[in-house]
PDB file of C-alpha atoms in Angstrom:
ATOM      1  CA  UNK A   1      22.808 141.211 144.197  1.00 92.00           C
ATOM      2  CA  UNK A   2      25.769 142.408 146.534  1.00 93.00           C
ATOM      3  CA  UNK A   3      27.461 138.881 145.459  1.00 93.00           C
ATOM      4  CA  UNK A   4      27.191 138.990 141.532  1.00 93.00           C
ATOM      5  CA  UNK A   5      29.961 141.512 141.153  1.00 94.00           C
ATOM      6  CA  UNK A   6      32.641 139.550 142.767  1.00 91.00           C
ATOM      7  CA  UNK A   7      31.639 136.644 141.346  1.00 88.00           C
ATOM      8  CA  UNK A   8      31.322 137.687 137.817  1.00 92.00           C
ATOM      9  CA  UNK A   9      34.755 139.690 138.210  1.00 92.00           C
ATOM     10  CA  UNK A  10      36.234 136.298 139.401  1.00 87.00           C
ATOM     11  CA  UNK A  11      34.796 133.869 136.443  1.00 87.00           C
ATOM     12  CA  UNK A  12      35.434 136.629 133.771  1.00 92.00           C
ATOM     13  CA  UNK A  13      39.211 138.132 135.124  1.00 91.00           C
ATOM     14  CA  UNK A  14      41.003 135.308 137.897  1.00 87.00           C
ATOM     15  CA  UNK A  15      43.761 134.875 135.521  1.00 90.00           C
ATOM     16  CA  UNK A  16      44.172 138.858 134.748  1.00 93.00           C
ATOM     17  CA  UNK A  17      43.872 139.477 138.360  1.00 91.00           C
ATOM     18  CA  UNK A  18      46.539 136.216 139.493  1.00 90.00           C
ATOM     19  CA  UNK A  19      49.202 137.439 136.603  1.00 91.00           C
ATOM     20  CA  UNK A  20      49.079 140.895 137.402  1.00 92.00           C
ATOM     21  CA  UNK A  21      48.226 141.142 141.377  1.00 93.00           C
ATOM     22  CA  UNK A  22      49.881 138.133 142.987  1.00 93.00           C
ATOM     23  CA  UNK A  23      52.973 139.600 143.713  1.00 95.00           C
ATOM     24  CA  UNK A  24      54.393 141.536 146.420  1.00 95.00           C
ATOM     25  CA  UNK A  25      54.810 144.932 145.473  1.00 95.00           C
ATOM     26  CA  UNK A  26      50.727 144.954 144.035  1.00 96.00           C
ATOM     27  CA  UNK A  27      49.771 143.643 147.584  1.00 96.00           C
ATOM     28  CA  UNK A  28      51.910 146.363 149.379  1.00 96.00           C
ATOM     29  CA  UNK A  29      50.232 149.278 146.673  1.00 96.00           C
ATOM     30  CA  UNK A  30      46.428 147.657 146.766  1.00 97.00           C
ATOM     31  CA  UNK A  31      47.256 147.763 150.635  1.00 96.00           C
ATOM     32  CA  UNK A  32      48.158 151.493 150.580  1.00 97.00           C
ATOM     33  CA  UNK A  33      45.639 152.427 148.085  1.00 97.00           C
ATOM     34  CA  UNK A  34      42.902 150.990 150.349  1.00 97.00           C
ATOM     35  CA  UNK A  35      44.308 152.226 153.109  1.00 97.00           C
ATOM     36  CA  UNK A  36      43.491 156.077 151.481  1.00 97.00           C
ATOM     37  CA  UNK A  37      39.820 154.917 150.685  1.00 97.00           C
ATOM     38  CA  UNK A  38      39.285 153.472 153.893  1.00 96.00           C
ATOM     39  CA  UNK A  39      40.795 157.059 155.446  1.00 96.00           C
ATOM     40  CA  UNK A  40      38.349 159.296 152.885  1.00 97.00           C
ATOM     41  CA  UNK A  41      35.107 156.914 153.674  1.00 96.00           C
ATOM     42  CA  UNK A  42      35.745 157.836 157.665  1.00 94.00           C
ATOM     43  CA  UNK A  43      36.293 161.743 156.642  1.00 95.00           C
ATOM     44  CA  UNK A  44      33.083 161.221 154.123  1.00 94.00           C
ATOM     45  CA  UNK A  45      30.964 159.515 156.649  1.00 92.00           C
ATOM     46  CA  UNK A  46      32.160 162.187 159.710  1.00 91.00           C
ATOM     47  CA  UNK A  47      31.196 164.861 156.679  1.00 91.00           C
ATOM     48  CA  UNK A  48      28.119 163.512 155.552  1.00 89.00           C
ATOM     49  CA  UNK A  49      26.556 162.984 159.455  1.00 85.00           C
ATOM     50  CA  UNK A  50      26.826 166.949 159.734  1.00 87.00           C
ATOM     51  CA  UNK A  51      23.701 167.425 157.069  1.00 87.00           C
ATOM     52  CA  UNK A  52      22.488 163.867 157.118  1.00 88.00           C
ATOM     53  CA  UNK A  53      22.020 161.354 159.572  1.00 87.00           C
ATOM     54  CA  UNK A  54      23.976 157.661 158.553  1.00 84.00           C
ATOM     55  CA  UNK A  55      21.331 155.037 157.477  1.00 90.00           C
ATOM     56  CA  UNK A  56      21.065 151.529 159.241  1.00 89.00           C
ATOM     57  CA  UNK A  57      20.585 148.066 157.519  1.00 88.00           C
ATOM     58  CA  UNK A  58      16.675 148.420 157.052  1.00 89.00           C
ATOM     59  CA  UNK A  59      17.856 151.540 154.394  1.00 91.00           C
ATOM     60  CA  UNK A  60      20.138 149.434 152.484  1.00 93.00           C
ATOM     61  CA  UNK A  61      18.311 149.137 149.074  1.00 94.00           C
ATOM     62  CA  UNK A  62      19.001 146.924 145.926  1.00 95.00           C
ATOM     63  CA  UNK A  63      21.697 149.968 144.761  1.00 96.00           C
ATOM     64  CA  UNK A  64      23.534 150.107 147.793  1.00 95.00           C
ATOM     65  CA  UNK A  65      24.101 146.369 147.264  1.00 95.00           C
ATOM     66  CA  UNK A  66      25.244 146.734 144.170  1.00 96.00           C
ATOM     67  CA  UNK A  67      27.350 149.569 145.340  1.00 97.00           C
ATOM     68  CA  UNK A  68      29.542 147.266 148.218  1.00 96.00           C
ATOM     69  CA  UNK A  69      29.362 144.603 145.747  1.00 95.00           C
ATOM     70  CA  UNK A  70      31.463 146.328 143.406  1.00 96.00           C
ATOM     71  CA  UNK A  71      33.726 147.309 146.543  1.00 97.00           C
ATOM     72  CA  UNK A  72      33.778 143.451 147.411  1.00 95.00           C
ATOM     73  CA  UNK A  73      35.123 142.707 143.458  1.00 94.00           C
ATOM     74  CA  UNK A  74      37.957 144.855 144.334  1.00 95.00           C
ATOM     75  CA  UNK A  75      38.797 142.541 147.341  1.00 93.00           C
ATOM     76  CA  UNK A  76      39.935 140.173 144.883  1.00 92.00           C
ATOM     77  CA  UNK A  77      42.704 141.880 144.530  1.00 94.00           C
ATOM     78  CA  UNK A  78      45.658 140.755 147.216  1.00 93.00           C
ATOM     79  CA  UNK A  79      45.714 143.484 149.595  1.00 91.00           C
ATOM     80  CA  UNK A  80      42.465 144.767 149.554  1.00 87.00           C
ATOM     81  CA  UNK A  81      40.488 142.740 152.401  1.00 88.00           C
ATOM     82  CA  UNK A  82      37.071 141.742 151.727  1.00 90.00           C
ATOM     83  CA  UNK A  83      35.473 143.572 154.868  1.00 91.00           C
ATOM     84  CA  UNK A  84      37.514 146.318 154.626  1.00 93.00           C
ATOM     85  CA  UNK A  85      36.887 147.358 151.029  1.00 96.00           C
ATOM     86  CA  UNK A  86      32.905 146.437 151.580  1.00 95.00           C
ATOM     87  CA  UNK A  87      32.916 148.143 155.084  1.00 95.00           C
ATOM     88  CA  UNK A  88      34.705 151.474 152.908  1.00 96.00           C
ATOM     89  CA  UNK A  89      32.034 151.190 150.384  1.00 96.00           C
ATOM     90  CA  UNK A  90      29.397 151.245 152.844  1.00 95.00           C
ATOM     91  CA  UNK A  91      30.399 154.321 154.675  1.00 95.00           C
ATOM     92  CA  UNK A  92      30.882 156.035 151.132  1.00 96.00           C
ATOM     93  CA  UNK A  93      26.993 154.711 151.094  1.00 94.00           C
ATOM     94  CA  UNK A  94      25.831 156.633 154.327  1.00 94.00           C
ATOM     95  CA  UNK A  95      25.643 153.421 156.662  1.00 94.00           C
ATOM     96  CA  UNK A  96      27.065 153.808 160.313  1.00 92.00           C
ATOM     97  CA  UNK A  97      30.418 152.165 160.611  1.00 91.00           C
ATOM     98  CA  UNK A  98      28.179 149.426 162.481  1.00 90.00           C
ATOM     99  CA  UNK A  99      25.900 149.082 159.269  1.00 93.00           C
ATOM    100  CA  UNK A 100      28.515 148.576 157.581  1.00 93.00           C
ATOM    101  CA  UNK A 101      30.051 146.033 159.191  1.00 92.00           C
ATOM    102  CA  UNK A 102      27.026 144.018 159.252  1.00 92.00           C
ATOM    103  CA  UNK A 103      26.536 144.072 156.325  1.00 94.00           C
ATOM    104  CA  UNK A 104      29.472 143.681 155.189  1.00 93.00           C
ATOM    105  CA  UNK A 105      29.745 140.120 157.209  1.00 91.00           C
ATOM    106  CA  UNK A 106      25.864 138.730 155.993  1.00 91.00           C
ATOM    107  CA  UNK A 107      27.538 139.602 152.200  1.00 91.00           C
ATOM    108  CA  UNK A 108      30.564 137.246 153.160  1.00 87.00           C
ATOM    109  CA  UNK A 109      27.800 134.299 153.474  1.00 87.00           C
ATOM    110  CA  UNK A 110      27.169 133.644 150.304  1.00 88.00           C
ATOM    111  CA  UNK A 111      30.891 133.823 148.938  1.00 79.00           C
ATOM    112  CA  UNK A 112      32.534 131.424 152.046  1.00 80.00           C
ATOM    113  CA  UNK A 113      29.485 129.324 151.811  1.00 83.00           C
ATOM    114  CA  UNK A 114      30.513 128.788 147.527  1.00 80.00           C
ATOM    115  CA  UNK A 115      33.714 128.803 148.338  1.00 76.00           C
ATOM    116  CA  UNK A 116      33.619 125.880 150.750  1.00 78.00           C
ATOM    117  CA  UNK A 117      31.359 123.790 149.024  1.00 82.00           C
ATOM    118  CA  UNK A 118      33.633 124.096 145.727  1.00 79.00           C
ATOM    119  CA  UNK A 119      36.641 123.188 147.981  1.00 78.00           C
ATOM    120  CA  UNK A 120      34.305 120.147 149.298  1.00 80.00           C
ATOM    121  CA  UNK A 121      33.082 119.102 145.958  1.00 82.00           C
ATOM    122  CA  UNK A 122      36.776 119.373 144.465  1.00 78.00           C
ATOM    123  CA  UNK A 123      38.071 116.773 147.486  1.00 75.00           C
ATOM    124  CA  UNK A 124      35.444 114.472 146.605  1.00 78.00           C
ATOM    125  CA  UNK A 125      35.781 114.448 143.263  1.00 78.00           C
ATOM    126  CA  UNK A 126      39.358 113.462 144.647  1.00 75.00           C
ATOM    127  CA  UNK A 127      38.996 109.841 145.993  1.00 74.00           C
ATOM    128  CA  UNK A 128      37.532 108.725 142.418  1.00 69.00           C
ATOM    129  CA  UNK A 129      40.315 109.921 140.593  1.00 71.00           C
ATOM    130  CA  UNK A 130      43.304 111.243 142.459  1.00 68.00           C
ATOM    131  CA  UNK A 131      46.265 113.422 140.801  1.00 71.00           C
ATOM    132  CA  UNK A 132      49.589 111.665 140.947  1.00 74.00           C
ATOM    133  CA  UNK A 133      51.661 114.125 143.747  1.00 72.00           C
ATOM    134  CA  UNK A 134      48.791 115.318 145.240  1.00 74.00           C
ATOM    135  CA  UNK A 135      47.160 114.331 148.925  1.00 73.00           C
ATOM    136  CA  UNK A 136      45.061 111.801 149.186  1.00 72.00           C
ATOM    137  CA  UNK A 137      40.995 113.450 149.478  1.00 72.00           C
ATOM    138  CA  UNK A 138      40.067 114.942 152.751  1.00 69.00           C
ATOM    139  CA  UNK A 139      37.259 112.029 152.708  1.00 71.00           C
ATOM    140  CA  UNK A 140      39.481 109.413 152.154  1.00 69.00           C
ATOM    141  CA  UNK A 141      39.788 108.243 155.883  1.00 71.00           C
ATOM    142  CA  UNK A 142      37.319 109.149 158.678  1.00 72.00           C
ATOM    143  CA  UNK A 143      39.731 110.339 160.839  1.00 76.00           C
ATOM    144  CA  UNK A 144      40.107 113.517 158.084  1.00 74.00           C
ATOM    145  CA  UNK A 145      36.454 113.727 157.821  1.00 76.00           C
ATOM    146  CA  UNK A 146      36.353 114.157 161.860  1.00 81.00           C
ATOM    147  CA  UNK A 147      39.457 116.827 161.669  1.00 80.00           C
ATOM    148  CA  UNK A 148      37.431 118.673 158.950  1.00 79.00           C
ATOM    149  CA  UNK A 149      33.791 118.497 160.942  1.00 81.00           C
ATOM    150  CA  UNK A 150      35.991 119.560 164.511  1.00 87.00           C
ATOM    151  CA  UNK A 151      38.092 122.236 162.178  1.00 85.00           C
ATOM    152  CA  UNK A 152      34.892 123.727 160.827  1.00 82.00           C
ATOM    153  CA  UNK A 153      33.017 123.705 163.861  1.00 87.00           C
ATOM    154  CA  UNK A 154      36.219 125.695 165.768  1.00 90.00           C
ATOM    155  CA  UNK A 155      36.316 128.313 162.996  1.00 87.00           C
ATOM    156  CA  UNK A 156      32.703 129.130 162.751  1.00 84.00           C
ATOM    157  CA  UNK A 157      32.862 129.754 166.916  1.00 89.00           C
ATOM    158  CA  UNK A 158      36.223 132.017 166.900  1.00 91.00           C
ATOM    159  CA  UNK A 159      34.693 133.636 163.548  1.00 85.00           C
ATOM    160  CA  UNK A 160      31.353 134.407 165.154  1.00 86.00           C
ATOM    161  CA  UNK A 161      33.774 135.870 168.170  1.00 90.00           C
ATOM    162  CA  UNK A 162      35.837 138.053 166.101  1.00 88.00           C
ATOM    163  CA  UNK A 163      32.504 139.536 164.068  1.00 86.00           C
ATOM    164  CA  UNK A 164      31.242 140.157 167.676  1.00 88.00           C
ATOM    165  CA  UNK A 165      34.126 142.260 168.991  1.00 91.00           C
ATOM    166  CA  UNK A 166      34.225 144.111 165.518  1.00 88.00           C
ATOM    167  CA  UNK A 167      31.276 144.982 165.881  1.00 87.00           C
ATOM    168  CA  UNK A 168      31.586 146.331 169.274  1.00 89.00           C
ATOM    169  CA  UNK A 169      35.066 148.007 168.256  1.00 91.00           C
ATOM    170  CA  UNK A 170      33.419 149.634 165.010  1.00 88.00           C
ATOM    171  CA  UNK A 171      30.670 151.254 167.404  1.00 85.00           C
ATOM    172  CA  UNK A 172      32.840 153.283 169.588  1.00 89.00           C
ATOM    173  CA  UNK A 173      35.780 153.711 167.118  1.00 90.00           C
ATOM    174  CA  UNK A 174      36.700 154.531 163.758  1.00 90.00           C
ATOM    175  CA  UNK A 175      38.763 152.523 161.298  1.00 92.00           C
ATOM    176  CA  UNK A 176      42.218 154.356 161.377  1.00 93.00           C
ATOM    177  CA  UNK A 177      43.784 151.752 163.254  1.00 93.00           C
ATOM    178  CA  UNK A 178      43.048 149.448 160.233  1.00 94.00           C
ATOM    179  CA  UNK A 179      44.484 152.311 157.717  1.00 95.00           C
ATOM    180  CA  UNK A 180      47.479 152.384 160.429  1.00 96.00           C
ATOM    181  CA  UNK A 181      47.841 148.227 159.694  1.00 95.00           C
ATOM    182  CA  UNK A 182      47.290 148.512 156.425  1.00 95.00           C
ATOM    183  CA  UNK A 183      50.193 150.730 155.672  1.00 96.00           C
ATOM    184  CA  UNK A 184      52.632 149.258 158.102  1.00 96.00           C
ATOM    185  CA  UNK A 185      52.217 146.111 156.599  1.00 96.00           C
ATOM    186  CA  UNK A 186      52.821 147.597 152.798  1.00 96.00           C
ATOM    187  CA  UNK A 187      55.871 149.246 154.627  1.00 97.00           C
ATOM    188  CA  UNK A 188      57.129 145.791 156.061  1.00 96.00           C
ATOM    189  CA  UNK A 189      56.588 144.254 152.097  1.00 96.00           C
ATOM    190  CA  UNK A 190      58.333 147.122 150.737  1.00 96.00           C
ATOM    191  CA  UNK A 191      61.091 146.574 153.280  1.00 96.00           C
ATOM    192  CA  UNK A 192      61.271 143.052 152.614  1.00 96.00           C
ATOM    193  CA  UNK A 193      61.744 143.568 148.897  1.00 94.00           C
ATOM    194  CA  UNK A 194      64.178 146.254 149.366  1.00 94.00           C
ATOM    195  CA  UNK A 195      66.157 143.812 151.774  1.00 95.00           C
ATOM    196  CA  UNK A 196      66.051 141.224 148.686  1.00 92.00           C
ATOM    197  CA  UNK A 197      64.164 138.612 151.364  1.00 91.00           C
ATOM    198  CA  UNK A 198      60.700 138.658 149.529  1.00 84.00           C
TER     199      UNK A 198
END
């Protein structure tokens, strides 16, 4: 339930969201704008645990699904960062920072898992009928089939790492220090543009 949002916001807006979000100054303003949500969610959830104590993943019902999933559609914008907007919509929910996180990560199954078998069905659909100017299929030659299994192997190690110390980090500390990123990078874009190198 948590999935259908992005994935309905995808099929029905990508070229809506390409023509009028894949540009530098939207990233730099999505990245600012988030940057205040993520900000009010911490305030919210440091407001909220005064009256009410924050809810753990065994409270997360079909609603509050629905209610990261829409914060997961927004992700979709450049800028926005998948875990950060979900992680921001689950404080706004009443989940620990910690909650949050988790849950945000177990949402991000089903969308890499899609995502990767689409790129893997696209590549094989490659060696039958390749596009003049384009490489040749990752399963054209085994030594890019071993690079792929080695490459996929590496990534799901480091990204089990990162989730880890996340985790860890998000249980001792709140998430100013991604608000802090978040508008030093639109800074840097804005720089860039105003420096006519971006």
């Amino acid at each position: 339930l948590g999935t259908v949002p992005a994935v309905l916001t995808g099929l029905l807006f990508k070229k809506q969201l390409k023509s009028a979000f894949f540009n530098p100054t939207s990233i730099a303003v999505v990245a600012i704008v988030f940057a205040c949500f993520m900000l009010a969610s911490e305030w919210w959830a440091k407001r909220r645990a005064r009256h009410t104590p924050p809810r753990d993943t065994t409270a997360i019902g079909w609603l509050d699904a629905l209610w990261v999933g829409l914060w997961q559609a927004c992700a979709l914008m450049p800028g926005g960062s998948r875990s950060g907007t979900t992680i921001t919509g689950g404080l706004f929910a009443g989940l620990t920072r910690e909650s949050a996180a988790r849950f945000s990560f177990l949402l991000s199954l089903p969308i890499i898992l899609g995502a990767g078998l689409k790129e893997l069905y696209d590549e094989y659909k490659k060696i039958g009928s390749p596009q003049p100017g384009e490489p040749a299929s990752l399963f054209a030659a085994s030594d890019d089939v071993a690079a792929l299994v080695v490459g996929t192997f590496v990534s799901a190690v480091v990204g089990y790492g990162a989730i880890a110390f996340l985790l860890g980090f998000l249980k001792r500390y709140s998430m100013n220090v991604f608000v802090a990123y978040r508008l030093m990078l639109a800074a840097a874009i804005f720089g860039l543009i105003g420096a006519n190198l971006l």
